[in-house]
PDB file of C-alpha atoms in Angstrom:
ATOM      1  CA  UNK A   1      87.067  60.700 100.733  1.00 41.00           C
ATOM      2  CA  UNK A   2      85.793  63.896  98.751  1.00 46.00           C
ATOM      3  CA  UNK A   3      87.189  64.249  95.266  1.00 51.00           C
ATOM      4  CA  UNK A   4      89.535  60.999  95.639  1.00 52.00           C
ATOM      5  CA  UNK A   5      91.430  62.535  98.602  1.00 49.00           C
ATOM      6  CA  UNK A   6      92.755  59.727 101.101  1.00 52.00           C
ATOM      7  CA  UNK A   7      92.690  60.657 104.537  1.00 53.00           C
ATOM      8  CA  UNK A   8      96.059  60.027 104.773  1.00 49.00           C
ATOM      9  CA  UNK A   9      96.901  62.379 102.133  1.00 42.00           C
ATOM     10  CA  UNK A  10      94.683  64.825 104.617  1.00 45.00           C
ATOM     11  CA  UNK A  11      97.356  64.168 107.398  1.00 49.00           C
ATOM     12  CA  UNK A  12     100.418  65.213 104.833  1.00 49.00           C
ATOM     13  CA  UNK A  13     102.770  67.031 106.755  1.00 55.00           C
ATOM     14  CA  UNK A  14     103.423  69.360 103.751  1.00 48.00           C
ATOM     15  CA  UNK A  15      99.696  70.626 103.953  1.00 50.00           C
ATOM     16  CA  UNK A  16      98.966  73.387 105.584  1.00 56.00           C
ATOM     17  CA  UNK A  17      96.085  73.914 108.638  1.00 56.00           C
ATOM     18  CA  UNK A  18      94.761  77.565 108.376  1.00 54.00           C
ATOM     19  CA  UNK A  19      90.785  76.619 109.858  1.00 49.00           C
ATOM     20  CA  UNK A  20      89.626  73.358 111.537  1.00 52.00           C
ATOM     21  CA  UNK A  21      88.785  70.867 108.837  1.00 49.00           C
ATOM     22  CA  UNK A  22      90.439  72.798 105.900  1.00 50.00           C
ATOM     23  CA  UNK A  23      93.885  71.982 103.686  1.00 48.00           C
ATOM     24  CA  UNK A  24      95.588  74.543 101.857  1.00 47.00           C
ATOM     25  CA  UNK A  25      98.901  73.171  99.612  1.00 50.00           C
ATOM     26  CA  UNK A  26     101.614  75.068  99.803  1.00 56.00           C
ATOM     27  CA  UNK A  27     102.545  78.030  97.906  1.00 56.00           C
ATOM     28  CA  UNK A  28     105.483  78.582  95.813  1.00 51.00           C
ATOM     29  CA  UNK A  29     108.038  80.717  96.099  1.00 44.00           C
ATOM     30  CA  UNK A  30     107.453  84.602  94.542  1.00 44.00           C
ATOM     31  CA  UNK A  31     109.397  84.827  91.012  1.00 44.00           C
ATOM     32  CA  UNK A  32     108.239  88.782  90.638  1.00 52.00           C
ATOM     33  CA  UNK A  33     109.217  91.076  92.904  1.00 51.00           C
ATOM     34  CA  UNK A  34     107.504  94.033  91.364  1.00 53.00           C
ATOM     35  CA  UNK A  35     105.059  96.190  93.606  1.00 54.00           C
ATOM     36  CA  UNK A  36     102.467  94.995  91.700  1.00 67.00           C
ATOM     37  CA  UNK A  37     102.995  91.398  91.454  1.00 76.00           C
ATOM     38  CA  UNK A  38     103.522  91.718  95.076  1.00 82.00           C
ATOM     39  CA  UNK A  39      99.901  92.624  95.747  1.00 86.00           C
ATOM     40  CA  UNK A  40      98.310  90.185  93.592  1.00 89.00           C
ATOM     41  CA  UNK A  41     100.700  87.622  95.393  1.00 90.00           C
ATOM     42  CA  UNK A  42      98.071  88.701  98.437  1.00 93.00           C
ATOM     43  CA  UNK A  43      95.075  88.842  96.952  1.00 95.00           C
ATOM     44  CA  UNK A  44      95.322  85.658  95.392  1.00 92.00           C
ATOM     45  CA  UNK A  45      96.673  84.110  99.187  1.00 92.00           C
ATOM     46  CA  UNK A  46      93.490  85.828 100.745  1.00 95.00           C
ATOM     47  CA  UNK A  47      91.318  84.483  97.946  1.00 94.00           C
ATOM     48  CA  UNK A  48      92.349  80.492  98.291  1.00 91.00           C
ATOM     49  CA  UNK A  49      92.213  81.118 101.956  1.00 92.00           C
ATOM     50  CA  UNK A  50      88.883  82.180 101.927  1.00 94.00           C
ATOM     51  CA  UNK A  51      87.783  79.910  99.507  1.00 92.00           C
ATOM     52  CA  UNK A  52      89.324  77.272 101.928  1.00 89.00           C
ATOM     53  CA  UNK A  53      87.102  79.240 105.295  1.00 88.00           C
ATOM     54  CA  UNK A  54      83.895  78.237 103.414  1.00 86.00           C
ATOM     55  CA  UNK A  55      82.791  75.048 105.006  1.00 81.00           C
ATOM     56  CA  UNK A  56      83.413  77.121 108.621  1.00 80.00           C
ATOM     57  CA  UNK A  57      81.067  80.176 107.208  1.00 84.00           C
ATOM     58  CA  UNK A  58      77.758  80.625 109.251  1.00 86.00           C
ATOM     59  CA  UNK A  59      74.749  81.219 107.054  1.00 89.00           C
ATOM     60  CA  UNK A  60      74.572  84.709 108.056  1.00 92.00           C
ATOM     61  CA  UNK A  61      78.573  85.519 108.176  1.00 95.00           C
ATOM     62  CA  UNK A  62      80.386  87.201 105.125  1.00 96.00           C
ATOM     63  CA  UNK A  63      83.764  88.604 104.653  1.00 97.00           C
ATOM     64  CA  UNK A  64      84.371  91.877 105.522  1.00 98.00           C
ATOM     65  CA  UNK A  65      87.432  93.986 105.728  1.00 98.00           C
ATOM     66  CA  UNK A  66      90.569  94.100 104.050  1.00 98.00           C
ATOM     67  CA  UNK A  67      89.851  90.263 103.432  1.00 98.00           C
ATOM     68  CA  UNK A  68      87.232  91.402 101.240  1.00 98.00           C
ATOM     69  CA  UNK A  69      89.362  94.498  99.709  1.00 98.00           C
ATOM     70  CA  UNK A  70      91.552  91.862  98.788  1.00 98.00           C
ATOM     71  CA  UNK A  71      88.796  90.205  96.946  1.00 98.00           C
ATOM     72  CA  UNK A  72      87.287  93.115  95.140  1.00 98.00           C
ATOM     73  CA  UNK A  73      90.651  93.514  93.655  1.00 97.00           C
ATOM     74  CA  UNK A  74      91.809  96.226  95.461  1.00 97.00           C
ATOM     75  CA  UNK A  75      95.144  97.816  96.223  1.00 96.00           C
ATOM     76  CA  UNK A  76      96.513  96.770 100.092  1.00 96.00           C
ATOM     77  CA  UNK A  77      98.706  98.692 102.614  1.00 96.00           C
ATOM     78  CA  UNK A  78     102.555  97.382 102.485  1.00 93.00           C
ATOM     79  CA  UNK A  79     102.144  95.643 106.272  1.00 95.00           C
ATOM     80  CA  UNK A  80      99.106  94.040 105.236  1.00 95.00           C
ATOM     81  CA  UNK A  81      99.851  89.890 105.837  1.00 94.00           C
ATOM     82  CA  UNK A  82      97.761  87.879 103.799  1.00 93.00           C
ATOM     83  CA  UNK A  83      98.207  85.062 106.348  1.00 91.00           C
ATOM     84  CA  UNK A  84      96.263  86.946 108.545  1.00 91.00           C
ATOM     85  CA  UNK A  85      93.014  86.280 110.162  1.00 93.00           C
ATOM     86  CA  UNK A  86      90.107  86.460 107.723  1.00 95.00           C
ATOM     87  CA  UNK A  87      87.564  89.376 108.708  1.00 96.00           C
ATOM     88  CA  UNK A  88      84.132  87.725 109.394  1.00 96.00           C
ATOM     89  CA  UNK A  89      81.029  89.495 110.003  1.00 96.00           C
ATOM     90  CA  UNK A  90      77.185  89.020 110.579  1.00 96.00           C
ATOM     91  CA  UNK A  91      74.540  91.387 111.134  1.00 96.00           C
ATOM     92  CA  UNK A  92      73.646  92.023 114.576  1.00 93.00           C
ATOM     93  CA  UNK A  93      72.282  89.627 116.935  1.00 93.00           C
ATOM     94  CA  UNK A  94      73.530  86.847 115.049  1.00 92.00           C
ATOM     95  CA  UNK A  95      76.876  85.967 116.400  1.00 89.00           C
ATOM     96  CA  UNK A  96      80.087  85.848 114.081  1.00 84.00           C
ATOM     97  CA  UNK A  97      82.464  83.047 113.585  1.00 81.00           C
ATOM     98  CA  UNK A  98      85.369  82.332 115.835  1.00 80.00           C
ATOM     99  CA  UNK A  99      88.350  80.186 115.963  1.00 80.00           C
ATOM    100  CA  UNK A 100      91.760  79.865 114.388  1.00 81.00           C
ATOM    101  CA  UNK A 101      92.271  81.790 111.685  1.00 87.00           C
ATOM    102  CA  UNK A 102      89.257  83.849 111.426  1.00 90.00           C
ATOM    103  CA  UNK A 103      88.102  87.123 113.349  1.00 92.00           C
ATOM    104  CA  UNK A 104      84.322  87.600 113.844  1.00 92.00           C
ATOM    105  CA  UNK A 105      82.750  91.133 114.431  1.00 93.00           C
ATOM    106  CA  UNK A 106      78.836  91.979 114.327  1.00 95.00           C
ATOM    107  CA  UNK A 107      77.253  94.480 112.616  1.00 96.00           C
ATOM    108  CA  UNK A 108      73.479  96.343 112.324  1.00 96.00           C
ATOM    109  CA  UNK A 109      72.411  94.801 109.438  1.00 96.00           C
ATOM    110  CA  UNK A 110      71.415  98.030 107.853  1.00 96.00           C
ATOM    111  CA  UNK A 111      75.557  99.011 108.113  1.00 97.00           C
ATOM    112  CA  UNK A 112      76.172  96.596 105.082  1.00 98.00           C
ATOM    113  CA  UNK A 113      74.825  94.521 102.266  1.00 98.00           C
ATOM    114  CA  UNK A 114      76.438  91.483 100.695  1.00 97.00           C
ATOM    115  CA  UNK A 115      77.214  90.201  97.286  1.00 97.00           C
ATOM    116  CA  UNK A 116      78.692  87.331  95.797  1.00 96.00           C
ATOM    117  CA  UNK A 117      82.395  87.282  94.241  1.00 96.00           C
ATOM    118  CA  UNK A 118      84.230  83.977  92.989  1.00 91.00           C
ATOM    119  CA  UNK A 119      81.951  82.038  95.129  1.00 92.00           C
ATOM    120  CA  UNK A 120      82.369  84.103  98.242  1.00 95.00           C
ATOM    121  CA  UNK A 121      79.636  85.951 100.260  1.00 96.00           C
ATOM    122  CA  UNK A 122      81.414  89.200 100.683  1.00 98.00           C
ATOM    123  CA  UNK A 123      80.143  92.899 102.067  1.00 98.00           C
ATOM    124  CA  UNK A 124      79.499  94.959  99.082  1.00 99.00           C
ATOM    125  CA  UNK A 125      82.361  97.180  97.336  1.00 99.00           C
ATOM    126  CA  UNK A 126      80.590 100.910  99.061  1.00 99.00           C
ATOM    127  CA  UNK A 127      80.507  98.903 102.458  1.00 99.00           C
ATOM    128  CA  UNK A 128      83.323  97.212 102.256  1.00 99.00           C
ATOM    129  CA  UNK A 129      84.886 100.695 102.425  1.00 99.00           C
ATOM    130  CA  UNK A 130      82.525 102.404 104.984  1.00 99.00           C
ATOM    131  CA  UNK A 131      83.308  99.551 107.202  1.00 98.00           C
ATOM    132  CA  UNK A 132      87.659 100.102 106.695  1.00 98.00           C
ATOM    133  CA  UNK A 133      86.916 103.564 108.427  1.00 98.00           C
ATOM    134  CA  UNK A 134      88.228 102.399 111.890  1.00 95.00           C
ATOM    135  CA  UNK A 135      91.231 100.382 109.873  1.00 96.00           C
ATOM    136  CA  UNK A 136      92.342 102.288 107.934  1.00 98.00           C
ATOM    137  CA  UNK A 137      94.251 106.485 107.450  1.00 98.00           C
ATOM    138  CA  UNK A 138      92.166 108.722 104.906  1.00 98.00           C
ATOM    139  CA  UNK A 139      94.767 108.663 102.283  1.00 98.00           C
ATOM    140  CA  UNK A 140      94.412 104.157 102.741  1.00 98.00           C
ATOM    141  CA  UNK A 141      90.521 104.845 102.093  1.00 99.00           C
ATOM    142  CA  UNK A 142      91.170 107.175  99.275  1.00 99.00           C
ATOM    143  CA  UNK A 143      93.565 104.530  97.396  1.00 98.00           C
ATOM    144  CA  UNK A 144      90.811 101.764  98.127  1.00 99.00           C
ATOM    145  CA  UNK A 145      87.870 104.350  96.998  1.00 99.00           C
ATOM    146  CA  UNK A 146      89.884 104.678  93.822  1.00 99.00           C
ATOM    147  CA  UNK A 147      89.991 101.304  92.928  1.00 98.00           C
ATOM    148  CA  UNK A 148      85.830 100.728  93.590  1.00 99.00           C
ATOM    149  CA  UNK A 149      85.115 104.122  91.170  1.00 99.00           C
ATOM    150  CA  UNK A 150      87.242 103.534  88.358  1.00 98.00           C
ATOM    151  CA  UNK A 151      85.664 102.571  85.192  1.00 98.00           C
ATOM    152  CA  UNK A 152      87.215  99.493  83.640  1.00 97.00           C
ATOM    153  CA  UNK A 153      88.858  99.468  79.865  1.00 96.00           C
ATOM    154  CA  UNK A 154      88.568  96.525  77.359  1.00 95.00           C
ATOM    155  CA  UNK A 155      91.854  95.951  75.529  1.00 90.00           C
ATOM    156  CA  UNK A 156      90.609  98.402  72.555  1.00 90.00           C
ATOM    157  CA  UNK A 157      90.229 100.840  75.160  1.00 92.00           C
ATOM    158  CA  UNK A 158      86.639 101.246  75.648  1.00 95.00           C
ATOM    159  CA  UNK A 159      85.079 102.090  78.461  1.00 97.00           C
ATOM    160  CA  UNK A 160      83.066 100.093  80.422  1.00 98.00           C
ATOM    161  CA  UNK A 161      80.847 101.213  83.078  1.00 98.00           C
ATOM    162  CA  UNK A 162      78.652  97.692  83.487  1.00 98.00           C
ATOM    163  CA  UNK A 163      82.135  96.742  85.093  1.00 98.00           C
ATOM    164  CA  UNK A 164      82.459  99.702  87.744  1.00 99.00           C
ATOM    165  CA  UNK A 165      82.648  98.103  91.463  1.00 99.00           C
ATOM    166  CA  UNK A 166      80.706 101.555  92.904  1.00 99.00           C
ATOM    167  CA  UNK A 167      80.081 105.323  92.556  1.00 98.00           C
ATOM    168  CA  UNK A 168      80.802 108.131  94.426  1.00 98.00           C
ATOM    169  CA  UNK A 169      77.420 108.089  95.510  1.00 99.00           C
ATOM    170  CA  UNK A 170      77.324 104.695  96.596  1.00 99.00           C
ATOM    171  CA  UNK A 171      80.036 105.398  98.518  1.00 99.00           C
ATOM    172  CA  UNK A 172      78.765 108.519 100.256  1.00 99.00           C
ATOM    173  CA  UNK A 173      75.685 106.755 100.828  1.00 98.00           C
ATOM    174  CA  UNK A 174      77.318 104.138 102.375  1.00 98.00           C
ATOM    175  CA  UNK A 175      79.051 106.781 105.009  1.00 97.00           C
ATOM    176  CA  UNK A 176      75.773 108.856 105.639  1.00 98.00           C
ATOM    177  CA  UNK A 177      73.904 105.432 107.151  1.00 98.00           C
ATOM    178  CA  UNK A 178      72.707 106.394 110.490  1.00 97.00           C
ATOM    179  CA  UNK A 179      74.925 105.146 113.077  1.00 97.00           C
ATOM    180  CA  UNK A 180      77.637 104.872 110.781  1.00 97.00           C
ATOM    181  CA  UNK A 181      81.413 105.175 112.762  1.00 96.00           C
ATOM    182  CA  UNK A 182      84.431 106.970 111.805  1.00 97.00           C
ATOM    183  CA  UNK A 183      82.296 109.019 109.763  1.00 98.00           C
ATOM    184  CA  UNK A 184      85.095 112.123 109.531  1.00 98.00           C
ATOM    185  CA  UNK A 185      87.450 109.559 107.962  1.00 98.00           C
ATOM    186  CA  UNK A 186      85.265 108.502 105.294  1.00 99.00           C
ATOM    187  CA  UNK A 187      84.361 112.085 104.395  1.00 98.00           C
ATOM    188  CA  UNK A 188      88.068 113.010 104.023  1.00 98.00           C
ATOM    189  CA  UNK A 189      88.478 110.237 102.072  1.00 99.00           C
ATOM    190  CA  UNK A 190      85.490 110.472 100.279  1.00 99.00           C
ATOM    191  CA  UNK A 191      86.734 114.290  99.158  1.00 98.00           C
ATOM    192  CA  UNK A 192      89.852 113.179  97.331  1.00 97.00           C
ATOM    193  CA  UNK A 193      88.050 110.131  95.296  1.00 99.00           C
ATOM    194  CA  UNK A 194      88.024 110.589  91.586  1.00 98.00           C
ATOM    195  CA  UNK A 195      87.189 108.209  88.823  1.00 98.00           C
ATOM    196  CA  UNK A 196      89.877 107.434  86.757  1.00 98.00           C
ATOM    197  CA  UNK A 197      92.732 106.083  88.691  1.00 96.00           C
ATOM    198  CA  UNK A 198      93.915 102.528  87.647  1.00 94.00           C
ATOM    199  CA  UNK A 199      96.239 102.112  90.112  1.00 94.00           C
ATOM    200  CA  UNK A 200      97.506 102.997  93.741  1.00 94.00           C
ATOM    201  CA  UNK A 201     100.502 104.470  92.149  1.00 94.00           C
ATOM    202  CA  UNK A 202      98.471 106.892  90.089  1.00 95.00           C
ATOM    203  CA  UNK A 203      96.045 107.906  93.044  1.00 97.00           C
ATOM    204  CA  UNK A 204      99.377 108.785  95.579  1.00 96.00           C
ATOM    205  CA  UNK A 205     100.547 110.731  92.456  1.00 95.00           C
ATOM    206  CA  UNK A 206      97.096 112.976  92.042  1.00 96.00           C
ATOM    207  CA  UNK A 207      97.177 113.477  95.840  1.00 97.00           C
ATOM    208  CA  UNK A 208     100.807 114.674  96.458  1.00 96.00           C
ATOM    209  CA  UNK A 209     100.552 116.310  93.285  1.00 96.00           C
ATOM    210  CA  UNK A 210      97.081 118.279  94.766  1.00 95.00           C
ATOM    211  CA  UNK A 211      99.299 118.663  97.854  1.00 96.00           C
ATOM    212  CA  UNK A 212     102.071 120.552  96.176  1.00 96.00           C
ATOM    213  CA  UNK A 213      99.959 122.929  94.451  1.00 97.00           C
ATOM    214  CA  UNK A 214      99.555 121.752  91.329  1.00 96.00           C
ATOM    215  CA  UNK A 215      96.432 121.983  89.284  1.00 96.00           C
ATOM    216  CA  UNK A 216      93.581 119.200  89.066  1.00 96.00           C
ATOM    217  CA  UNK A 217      94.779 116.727  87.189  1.00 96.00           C
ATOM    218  CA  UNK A 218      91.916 115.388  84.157  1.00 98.00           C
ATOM    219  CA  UNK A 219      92.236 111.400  84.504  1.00 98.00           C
ATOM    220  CA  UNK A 220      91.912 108.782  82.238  1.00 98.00           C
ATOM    221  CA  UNK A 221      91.977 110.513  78.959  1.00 97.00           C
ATOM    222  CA  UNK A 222      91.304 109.227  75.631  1.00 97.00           C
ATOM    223  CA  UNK A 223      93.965 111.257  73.563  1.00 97.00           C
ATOM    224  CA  UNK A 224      92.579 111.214  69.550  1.00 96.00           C
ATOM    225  CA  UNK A 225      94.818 112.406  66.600  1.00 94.00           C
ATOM    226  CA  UNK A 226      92.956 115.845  64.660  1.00 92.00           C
ATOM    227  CA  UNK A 227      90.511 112.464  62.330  1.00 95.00           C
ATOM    228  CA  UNK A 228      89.390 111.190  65.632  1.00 95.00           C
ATOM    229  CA  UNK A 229      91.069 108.502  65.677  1.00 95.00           C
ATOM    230  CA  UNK A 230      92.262 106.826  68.849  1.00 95.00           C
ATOM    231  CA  UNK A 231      95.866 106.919  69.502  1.00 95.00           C
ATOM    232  CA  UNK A 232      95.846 105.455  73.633  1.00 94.00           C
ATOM    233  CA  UNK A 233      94.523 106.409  76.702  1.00 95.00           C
ATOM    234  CA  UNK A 234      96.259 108.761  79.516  1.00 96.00           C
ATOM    235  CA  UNK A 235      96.790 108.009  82.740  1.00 96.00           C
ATOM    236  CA  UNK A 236      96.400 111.744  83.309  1.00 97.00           C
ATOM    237  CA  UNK A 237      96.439 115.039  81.533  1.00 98.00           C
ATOM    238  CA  UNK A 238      97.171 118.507  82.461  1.00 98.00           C
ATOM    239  CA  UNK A 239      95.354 120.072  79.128  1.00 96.00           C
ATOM    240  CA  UNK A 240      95.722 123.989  79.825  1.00 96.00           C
ATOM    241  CA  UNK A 241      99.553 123.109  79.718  1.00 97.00           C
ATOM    242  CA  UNK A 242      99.706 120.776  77.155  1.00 97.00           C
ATOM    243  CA  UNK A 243     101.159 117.811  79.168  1.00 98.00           C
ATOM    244  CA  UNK A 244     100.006 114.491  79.672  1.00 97.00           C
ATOM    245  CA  UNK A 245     101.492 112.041  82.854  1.00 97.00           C
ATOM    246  CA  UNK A 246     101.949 108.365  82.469  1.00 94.00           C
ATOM    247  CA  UNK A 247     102.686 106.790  85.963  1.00 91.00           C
ATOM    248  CA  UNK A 248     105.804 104.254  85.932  1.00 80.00           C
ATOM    249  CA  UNK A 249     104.942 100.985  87.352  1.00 67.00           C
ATOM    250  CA  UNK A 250     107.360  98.285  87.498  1.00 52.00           C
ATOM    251  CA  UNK A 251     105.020  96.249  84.752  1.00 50.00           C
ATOM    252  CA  UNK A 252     106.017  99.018  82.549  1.00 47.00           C
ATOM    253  CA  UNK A 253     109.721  98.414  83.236  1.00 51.00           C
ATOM    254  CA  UNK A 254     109.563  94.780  83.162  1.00 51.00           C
ATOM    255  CA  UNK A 255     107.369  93.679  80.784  1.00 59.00           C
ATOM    256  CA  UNK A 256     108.492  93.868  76.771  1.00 66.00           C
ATOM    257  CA  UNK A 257     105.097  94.210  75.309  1.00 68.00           C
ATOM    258  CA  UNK A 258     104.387  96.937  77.389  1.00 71.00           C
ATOM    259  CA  UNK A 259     107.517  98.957  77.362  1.00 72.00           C
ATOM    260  CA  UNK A 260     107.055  98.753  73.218  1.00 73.00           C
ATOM    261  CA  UNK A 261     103.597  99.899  73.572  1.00 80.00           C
ATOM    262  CA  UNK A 262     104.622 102.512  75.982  1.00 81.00           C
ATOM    263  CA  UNK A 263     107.290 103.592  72.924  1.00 87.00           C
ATOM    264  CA  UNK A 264     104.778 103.678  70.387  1.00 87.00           C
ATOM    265  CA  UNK A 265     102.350 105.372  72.424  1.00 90.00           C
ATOM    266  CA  UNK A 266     103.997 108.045  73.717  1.00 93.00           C
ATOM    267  CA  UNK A 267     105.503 108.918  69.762  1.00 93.00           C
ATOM    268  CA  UNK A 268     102.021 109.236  69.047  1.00 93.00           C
ATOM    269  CA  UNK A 269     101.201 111.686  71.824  1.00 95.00           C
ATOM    270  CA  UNK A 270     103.976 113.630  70.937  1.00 94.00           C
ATOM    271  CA  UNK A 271     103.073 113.521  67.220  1.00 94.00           C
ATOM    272  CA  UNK A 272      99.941 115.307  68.241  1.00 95.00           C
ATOM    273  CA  UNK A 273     101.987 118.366  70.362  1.00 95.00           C
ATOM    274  CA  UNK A 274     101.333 116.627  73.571  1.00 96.00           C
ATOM    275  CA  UNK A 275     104.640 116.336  76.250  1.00 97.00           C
ATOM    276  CA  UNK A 276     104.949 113.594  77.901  1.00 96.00           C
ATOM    277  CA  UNK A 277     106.350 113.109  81.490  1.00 95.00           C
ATOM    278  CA  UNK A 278     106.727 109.919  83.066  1.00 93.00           C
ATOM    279  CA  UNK A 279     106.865 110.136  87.328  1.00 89.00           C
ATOM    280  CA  UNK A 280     107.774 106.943  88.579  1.00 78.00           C
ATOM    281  CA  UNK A 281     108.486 105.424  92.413  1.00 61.00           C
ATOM    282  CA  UNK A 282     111.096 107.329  92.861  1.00 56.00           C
ATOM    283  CA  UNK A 283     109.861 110.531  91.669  1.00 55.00           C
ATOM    284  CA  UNK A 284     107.258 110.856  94.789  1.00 54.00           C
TER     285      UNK A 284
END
């Protein structure tokens, strides 16, 4: 057999069947119960399942979907199972795969474009999200939106564009294709997406703060000491007022490193006149 495997081995009771001529091994058991290792628990699940789906994949079919949310990295709703089907599509009239463990839609071909991520044909980050419109609530596509737009930072806390997923525009352009559906959904969504927010926490913080009155929150902010120097960047600042907000994952509460960094950090910001508040879970 392929790569020394026996086909006995193949028939091992303790492998699991998730598509018709694929193995998966089991998973272990979840040490971290955090929210955030949580959702990389299912991104990583959707990502070995896919990777499993390729040898059912037309040549026309890519994932689509919260399948391929999952593999762009991005944040996914609490009921979302990672053990369910994989979303399939295929530009219209080529038909889309189905069978167990897979759901198969067809698209016009002009409704989405394709790219390649960790080996997997998948729709495009901007139509990726103009296709959730019919899945998913404003606020869902807003958190998702988020994720595409932000601008990643190296460790030393510099910018880098090269790695941004989309932009705004891509995004709008994405929802202003002709023939586009659930095009009042994207636009609602589209109006609360920023750059700048590095997590779901931080966007459902912006939005209920926007909700409650409070003034547009300035994201992402490199905060510099009166030489320039750099001294961390800010989840989000509220500079007429003086106030900077750092969002409080559970990684922050969980991991040493970053609660002493978070220490550090935040003596610094105050060094410079800045207050710091610190909303966490609870807090919304």
């Amino acid at each position: 057999m392929a790569d020394g495997v026996t086909s006995g081995r193949l028939r091992g009771r303790d492998l699991e069947r998730p598509f018709r001529g694929a193995r998966l091994l089991p998973t272990g058991a979840l040490l971290d119960d955090g929210p955030l290792a949580i959702d990389r628990r299912k991104r990583d699940r959707v990502r070995l399942r896919a990777a499993a789906a390729r040898g059912i994949l037309t040549p026309h079919a890519a994932l689509a979907g919260l399948t391929a949310a999952a593999i762009w990295g991005a944040p996914l709703p609490d009921e979302f199972d990672p053990d369910d089907d994989l979303c399939l599509i295929t530009p219209h009239p080529h038909r889309a795969p189905r069978g167990r463990g897979v759901r198969g839609r067809e698209v016009r071909s002009h409704l989405f474009s394709t790219e390649e991520r960790d080996g997997l044909r998948v729709t495009s980050p901007a139509s990726t999200w103009a296709l959730l419109g019919g899945e998913l609530s404003p606020r869902w596509l807003t958190i998702i939106g988020d994720h595409l737009v932000r601008i990643p930072r190296s460790d030393r806390g510099a910018a880098q564009p090269h790695l941004q997923l989309a932009s705004p525009q891509l995004l709008e352009r994405a929802l202003r294709e002709p023939g586009r559906r659930h095009r009042a959904g994207l636009e609602a969504a589209l109006a609360g997406i920023r750059v700048g927010s590095a997590s779901r926490l931080e966007t459902e913080y912006r939005l209920d703060a926007a909700a409650a009155g409070l003034p547009e929150l300035e994201l992402d902010v490199e905060i510099r000491n009166a030489l320039g120097r750099l001294l961390g960047i800010a989840d989000g600042v509220y500079a007429r007022f003086g106030i900077i907000v750092e969002i409080e994952g559970d990684h922050h509460r969980t991991s040493r490193a970053q609660w002493n960094r978070d220490i550090d950090r935040f003596a610094a910001f105050a060094a410079q006149g800045w207050e710091v508040i610190r909303p966490t879970l609870s807090t919304r």
